[in-house]
Short mmCIF file of C-alpha atoms in Angstrom, two decimals:
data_model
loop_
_atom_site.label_atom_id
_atom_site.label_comp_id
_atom_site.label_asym_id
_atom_site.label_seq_id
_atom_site.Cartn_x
_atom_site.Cartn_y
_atom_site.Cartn_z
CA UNK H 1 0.00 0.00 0.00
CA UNK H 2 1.93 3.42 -1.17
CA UNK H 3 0.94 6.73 0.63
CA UNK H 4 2.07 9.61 -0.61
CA UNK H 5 3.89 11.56 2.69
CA UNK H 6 3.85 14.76 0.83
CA UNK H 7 0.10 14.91 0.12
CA UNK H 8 -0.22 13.86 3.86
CA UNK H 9 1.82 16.63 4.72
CA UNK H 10 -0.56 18.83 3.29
CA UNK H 11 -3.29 17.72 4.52
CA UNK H 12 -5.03 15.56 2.20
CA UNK H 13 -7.76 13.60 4.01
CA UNK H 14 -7.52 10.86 1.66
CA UNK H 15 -3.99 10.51 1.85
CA UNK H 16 -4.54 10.23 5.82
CA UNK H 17 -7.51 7.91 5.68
CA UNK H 18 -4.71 5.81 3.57
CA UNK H 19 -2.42 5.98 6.07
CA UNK H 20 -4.22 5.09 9.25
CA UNK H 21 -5.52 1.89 7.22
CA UNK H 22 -2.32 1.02 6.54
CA UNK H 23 -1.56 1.33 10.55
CA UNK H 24 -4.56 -0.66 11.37
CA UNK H 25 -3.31 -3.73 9.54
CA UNK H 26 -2.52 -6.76 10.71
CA UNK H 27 -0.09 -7.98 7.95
CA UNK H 28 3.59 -8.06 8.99
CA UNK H 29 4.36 -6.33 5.58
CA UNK H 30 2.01 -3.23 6.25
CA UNK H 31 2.65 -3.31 9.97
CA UNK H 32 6.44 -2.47 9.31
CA UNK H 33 5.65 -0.07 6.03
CA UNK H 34 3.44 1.59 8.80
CA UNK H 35 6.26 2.06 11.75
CA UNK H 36 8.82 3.07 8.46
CA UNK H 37 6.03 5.60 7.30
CA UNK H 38 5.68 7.25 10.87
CA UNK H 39 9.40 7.23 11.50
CA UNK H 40 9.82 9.85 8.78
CA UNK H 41 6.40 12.04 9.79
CA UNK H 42 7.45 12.13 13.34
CA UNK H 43 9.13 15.39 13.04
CA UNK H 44 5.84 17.05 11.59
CA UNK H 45 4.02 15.58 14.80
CA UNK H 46 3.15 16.73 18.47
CA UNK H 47 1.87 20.36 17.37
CA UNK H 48 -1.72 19.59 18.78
CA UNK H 49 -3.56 19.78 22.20
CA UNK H 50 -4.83 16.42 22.63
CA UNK H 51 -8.14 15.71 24.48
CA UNK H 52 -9.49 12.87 26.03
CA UNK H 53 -13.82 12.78 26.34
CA UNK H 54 -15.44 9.65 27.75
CA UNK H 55 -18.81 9.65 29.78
CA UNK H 56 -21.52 7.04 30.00
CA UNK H 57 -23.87 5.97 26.88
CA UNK H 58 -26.38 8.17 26.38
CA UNK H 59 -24.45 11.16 27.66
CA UNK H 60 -24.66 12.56 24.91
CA UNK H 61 -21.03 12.47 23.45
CA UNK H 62 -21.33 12.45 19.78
CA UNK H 63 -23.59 15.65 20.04
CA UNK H 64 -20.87 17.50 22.04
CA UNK H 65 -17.80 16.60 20.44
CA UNK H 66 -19.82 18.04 17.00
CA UNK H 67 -21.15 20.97 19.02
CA UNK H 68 -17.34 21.90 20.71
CA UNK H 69 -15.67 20.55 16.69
CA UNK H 70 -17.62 23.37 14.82
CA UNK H 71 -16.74 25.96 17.64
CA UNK H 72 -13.35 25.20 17.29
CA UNK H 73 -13.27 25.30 13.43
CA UNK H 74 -14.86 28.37 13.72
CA UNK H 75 -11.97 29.69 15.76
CA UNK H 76 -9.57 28.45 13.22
CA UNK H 77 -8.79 24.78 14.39
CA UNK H 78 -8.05 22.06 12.12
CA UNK H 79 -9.98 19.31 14.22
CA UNK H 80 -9.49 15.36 14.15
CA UNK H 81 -11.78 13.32 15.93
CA UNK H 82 -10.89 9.34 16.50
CA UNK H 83 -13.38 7.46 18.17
CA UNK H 84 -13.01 4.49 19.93
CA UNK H 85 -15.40 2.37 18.70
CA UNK H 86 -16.53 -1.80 19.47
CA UNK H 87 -15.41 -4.13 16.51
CA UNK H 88 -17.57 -6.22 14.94
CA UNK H 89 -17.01 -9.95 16.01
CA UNK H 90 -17.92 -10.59 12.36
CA UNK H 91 -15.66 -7.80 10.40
CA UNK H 92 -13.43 -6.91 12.99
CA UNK H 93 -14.42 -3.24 11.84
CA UNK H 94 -15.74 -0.60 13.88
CA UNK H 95 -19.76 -0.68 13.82
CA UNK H 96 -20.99 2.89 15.86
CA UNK H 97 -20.37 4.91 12.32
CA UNK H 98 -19.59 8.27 13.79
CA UNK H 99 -19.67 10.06 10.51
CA UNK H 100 -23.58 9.27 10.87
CA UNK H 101 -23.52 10.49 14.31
CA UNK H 102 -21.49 13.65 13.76
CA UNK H 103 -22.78 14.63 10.08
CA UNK H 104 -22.64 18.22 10.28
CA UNK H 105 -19.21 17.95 11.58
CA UNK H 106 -18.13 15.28 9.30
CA UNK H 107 -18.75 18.02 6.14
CA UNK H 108 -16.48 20.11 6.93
CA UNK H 109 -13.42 20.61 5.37
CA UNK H 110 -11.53 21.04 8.62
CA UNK H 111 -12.71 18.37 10.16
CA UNK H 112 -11.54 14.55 10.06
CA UNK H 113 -13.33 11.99 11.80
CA UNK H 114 -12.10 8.33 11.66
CA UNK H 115 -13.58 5.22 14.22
CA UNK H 116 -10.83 3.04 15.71
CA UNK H 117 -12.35 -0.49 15.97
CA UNK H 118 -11.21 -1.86 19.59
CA UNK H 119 -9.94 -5.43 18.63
CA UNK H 120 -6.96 -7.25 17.64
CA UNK H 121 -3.54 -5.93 16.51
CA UNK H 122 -1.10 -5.80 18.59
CA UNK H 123 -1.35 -3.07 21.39
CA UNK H 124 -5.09 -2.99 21.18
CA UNK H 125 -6.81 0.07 20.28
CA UNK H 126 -4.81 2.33 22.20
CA UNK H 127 -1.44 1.22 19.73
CA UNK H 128 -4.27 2.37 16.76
CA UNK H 129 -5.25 5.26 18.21
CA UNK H 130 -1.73 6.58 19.19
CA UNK H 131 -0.65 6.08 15.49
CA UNK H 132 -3.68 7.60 14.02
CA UNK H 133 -3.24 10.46 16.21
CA UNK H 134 0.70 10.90 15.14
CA UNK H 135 -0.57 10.80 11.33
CA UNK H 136 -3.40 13.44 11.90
CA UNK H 137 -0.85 15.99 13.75
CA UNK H 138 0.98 15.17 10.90
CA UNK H 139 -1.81 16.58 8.38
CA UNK H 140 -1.82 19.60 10.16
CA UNK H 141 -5.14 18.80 12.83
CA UNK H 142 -3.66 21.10 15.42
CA UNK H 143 -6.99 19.42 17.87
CA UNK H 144 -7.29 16.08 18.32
CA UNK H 145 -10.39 14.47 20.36
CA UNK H 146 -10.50 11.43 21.13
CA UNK H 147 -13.94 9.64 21.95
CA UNK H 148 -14.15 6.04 24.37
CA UNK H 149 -17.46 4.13 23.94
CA UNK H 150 -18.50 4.63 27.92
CA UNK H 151 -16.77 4.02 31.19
CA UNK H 152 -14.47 1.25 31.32
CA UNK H 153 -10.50 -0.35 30.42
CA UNK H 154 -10.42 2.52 27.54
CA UNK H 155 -10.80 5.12 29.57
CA UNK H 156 -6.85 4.43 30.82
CA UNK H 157 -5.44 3.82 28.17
CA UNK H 158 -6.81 6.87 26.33
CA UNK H 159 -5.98 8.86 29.42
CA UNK H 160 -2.68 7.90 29.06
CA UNK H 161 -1.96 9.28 25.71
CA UNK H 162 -3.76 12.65 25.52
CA UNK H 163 -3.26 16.36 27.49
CA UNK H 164 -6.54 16.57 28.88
CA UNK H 165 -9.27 14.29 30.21
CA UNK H 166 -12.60 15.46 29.94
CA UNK H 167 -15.72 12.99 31.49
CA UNK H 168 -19.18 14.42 30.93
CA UNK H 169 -21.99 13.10 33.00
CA UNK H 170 -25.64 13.33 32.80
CA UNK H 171 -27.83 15.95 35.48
CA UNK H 172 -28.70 13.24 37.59
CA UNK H 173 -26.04 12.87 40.54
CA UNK H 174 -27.23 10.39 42.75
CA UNK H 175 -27.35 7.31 41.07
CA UNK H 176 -24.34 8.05 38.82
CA UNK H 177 -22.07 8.96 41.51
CA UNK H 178 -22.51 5.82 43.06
CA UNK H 179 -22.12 3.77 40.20
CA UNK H 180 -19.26 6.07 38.31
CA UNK H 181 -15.43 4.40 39.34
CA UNK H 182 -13.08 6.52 41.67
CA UNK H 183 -10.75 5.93 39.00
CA UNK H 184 -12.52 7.92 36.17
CA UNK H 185 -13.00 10.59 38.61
CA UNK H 186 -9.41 10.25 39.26
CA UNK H 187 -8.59 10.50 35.93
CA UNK H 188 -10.63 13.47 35.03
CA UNK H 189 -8.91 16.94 33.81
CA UNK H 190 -12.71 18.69 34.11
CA UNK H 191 -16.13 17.19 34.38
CA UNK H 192 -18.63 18.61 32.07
CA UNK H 193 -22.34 18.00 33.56
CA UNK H 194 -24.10 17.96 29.76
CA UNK H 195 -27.70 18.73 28.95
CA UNK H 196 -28.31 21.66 31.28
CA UNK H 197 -30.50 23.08 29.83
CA UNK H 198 -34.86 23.49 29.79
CA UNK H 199 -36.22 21.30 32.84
CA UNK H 200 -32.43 19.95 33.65
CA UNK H 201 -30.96 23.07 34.71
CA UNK H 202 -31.65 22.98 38.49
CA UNK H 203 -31.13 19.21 38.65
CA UNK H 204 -27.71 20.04 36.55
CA UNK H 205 -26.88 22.47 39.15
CA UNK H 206 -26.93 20.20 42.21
CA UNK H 207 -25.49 17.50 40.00
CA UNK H 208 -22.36 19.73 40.10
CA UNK H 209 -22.20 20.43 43.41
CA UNK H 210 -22.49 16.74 43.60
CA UNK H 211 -19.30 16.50 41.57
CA UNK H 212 -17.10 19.40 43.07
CA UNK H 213 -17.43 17.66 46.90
CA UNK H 214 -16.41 14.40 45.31
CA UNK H 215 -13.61 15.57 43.19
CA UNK H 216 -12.31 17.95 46.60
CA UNK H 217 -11.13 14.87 48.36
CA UNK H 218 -9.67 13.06 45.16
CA UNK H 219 -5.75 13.91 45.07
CA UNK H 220 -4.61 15.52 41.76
CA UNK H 221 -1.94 16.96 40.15
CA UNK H 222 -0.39 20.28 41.66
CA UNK H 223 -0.95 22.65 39.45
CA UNK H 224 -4.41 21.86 38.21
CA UNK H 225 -7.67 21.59 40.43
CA UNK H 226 -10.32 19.75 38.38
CA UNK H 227 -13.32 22.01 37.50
CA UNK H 228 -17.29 21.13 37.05
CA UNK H 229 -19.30 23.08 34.60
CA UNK H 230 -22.52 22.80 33.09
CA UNK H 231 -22.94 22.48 29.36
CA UNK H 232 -25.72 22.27 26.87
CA UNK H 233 -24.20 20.17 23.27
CA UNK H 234 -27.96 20.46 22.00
CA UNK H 235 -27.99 24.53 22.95
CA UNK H 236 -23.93 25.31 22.78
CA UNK H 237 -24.22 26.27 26.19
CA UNK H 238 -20.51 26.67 27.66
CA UNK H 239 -18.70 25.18 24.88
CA UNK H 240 -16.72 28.39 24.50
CA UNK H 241 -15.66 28.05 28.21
CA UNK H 242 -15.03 24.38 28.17
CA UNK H 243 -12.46 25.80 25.33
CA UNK H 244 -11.15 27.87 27.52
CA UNK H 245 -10.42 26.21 30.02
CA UNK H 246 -8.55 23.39 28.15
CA UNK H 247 -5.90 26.13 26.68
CA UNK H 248 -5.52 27.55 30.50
CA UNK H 249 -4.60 23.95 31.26
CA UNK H 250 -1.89 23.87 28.48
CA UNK H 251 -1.20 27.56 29.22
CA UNK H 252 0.11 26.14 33.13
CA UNK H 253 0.87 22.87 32.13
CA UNK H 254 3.70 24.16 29.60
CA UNK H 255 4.61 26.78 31.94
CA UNK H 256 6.27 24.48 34.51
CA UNK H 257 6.99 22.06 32.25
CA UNK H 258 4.51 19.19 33.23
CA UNK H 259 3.01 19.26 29.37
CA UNK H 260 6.46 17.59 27.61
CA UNK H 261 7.62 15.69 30.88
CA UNK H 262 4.16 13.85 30.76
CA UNK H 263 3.46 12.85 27.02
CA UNK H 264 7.79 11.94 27.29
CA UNK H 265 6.56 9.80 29.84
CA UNK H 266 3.74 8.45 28.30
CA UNK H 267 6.14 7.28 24.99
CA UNK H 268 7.90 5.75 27.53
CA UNK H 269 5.36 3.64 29.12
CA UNK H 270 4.22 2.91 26.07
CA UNK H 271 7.34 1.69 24.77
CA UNK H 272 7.74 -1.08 27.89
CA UNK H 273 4.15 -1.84 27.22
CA UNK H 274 5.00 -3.48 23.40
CA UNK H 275 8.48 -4.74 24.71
CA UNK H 276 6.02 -7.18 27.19
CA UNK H 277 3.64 -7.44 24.28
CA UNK H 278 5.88 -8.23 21.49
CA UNK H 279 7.77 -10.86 23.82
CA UNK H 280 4.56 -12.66 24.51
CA UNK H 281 3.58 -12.34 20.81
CA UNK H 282 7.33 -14.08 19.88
CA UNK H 283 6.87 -16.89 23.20
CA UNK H 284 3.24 -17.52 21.01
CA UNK H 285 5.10 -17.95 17.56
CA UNK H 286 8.16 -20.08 17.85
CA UNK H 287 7.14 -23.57 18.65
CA UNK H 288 9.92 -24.15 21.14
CA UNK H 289 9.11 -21.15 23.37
CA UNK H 290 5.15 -22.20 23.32
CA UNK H 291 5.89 -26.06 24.23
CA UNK H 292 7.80 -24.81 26.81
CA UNK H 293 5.24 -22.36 28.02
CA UNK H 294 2.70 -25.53 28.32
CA UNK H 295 5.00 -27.42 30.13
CA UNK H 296 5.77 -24.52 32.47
CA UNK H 297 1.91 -23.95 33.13
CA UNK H 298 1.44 -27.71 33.32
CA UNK H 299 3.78 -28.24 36.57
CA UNK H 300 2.73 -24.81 38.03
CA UNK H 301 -1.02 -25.38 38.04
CA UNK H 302 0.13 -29.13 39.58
CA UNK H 303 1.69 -27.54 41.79
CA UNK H 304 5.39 -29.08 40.46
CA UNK H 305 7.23 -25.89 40.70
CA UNK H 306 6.42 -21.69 41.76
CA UNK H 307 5.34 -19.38 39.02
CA UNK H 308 8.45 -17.19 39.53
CA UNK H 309 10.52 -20.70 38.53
CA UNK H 310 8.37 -21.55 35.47
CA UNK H 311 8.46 -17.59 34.66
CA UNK H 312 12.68 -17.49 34.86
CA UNK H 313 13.22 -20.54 32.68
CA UNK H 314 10.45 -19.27 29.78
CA UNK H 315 12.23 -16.25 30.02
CA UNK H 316 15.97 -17.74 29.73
CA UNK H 317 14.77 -19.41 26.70
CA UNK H 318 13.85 -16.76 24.63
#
């Protein structure tokens, strides 16, 4: 598969769409024309702010990510969107269709919006995502959002490879508080309550209250106290301040530094993370390594040797 690097360079959405196929393979032979093709666009990347928005089905996510994309365009952003979508047990492709979801986004010119289906290559969907977001920095998409299905595994690993994690929640505190994770709350940049508007409004309003008391006694970063505001995707109620509030983040975040230290950190966990992935992949592939993996399992589940044992000598054979 040939992409041409200059028309993705400038921009071309077909060039890109090209491009993250080519990434999303699962053929050895694309997989390294892939890693050769980002090698040489790497110095065109990491010009972007990259955001992170989960929140619950039904939250209303596809409306606000169209809602905050065409503010942004309209303040001169070149905008990528890459949602996380489920795969299809039967195509292995993704099966939300965002472009349906998004379709006033999805027209203009720029805008990209591209589903990541959550199964099988290596490194899951956040190894899919990372590259697709490398390729659209590349283009030029000075924003990049990325959207997780609902609350769950994704939310970490998307965490861990954007600037700023935003989790919007529905006007209805009670139940969701109990049933949202510490962790998300842990993870969360800002918390945006959405659909605060008509009838919600009041019910929004204690729903943030709600939110600020439980995000007080969560322990953050030192710089950044997470904030709760009220938004209406349907209305475009607060968009312009969620905005805002993201580039005061960057604003502090690059001013003592934090912004490069943590995505250098996050290349670097990421890196260890396909060292232990590709090692398991090669202990699957060579028929030595996996006999000797079964036998290894075999007389630790009987209870023949300890697991750090059986782990050393699988180890020492590769």
């Amino acid at each position: 598969m040939s992409i041409d690097i200059s028309k993705l360079l400038q921009g071309n959405r077909r060039a890109l769409a090209k491009a993250i196929t080519l990434t999303e393979s699962k053929l050895d032979q694309h997989r390294d024309q892939a890693q050769a093709l980002l090698e040489q666009v790497l110095p065109h990347t990491g010009n972007s702010i990259r955001v992170g928005i989960t929140g619950i089905p039904g939250v209303g996510k596809s409306t606000f990510i169209e809602s905050f994309g065409l503010h942004l365009i309209k303040q001169g952003h070149k905008v990528a969107v890459l949602a996380v979508d489920p795969s299809s047990p039967i195509t292995g492709g993704s099966i939300l269709g965002d472009k349906t979801r998004m379709e006033v986004l999805s027209q203009q010119e720029n805008a990209f919006i591209r589903p990541s289906p959550s199964g099988g290559a290596l490194g899951g969907v956040a190894q899919k995502t990372r590259e697709a977001m490398l390729l659209c920095e590349a283009a030029g998409y000075d924003v990049i959002l990325v959207e997780t299905v609902g609350v769950g595994q994704s939310e970490y690993e998307v965490a861990g490879m954007v600037d700023f994690f935003l989790v919007l929640m529905l006007p209805n505190a009670g139940d969701e508080l109990q049933g949202i994770k510490k962790g998300i709350l842990e993870l969360a940049d800002a918390i945006a309550v959405n659909k605060a508007d008509g009838s919600n409004r009041q019910l929004a309003q204690q729903t943030q209250r709600h939110y600020q008391n439980a995000l007080g006694i969560l322990q953050h970063n030192n710089f950044w106290k997470p904030e709760v505001v009220l938004c209406s995707a349907l209305e475009g109620g607060n968009i312009d301040t969620i905005w805002q509030m993201i580039e005061d983040y960057k604003t502090k975040s690059c001013e003592i530094g934090f912004f490069e230290g943590n995505r250098a950190a996050q290349n670097k966990q990421w890196m260890w993370r396909l060292v232990h992935e590709l090692i398991d992949r090669r202990l699957k592939q060579d028929a030595d390594s996996r006999q000797l993996c079964d036998q290894m399992q075999t007389k630790v589940t009987q209870g023949e040797t300890t697991p750090y044992v059986a782990a050393h000598r699988i180890v020492e054979s590769l």
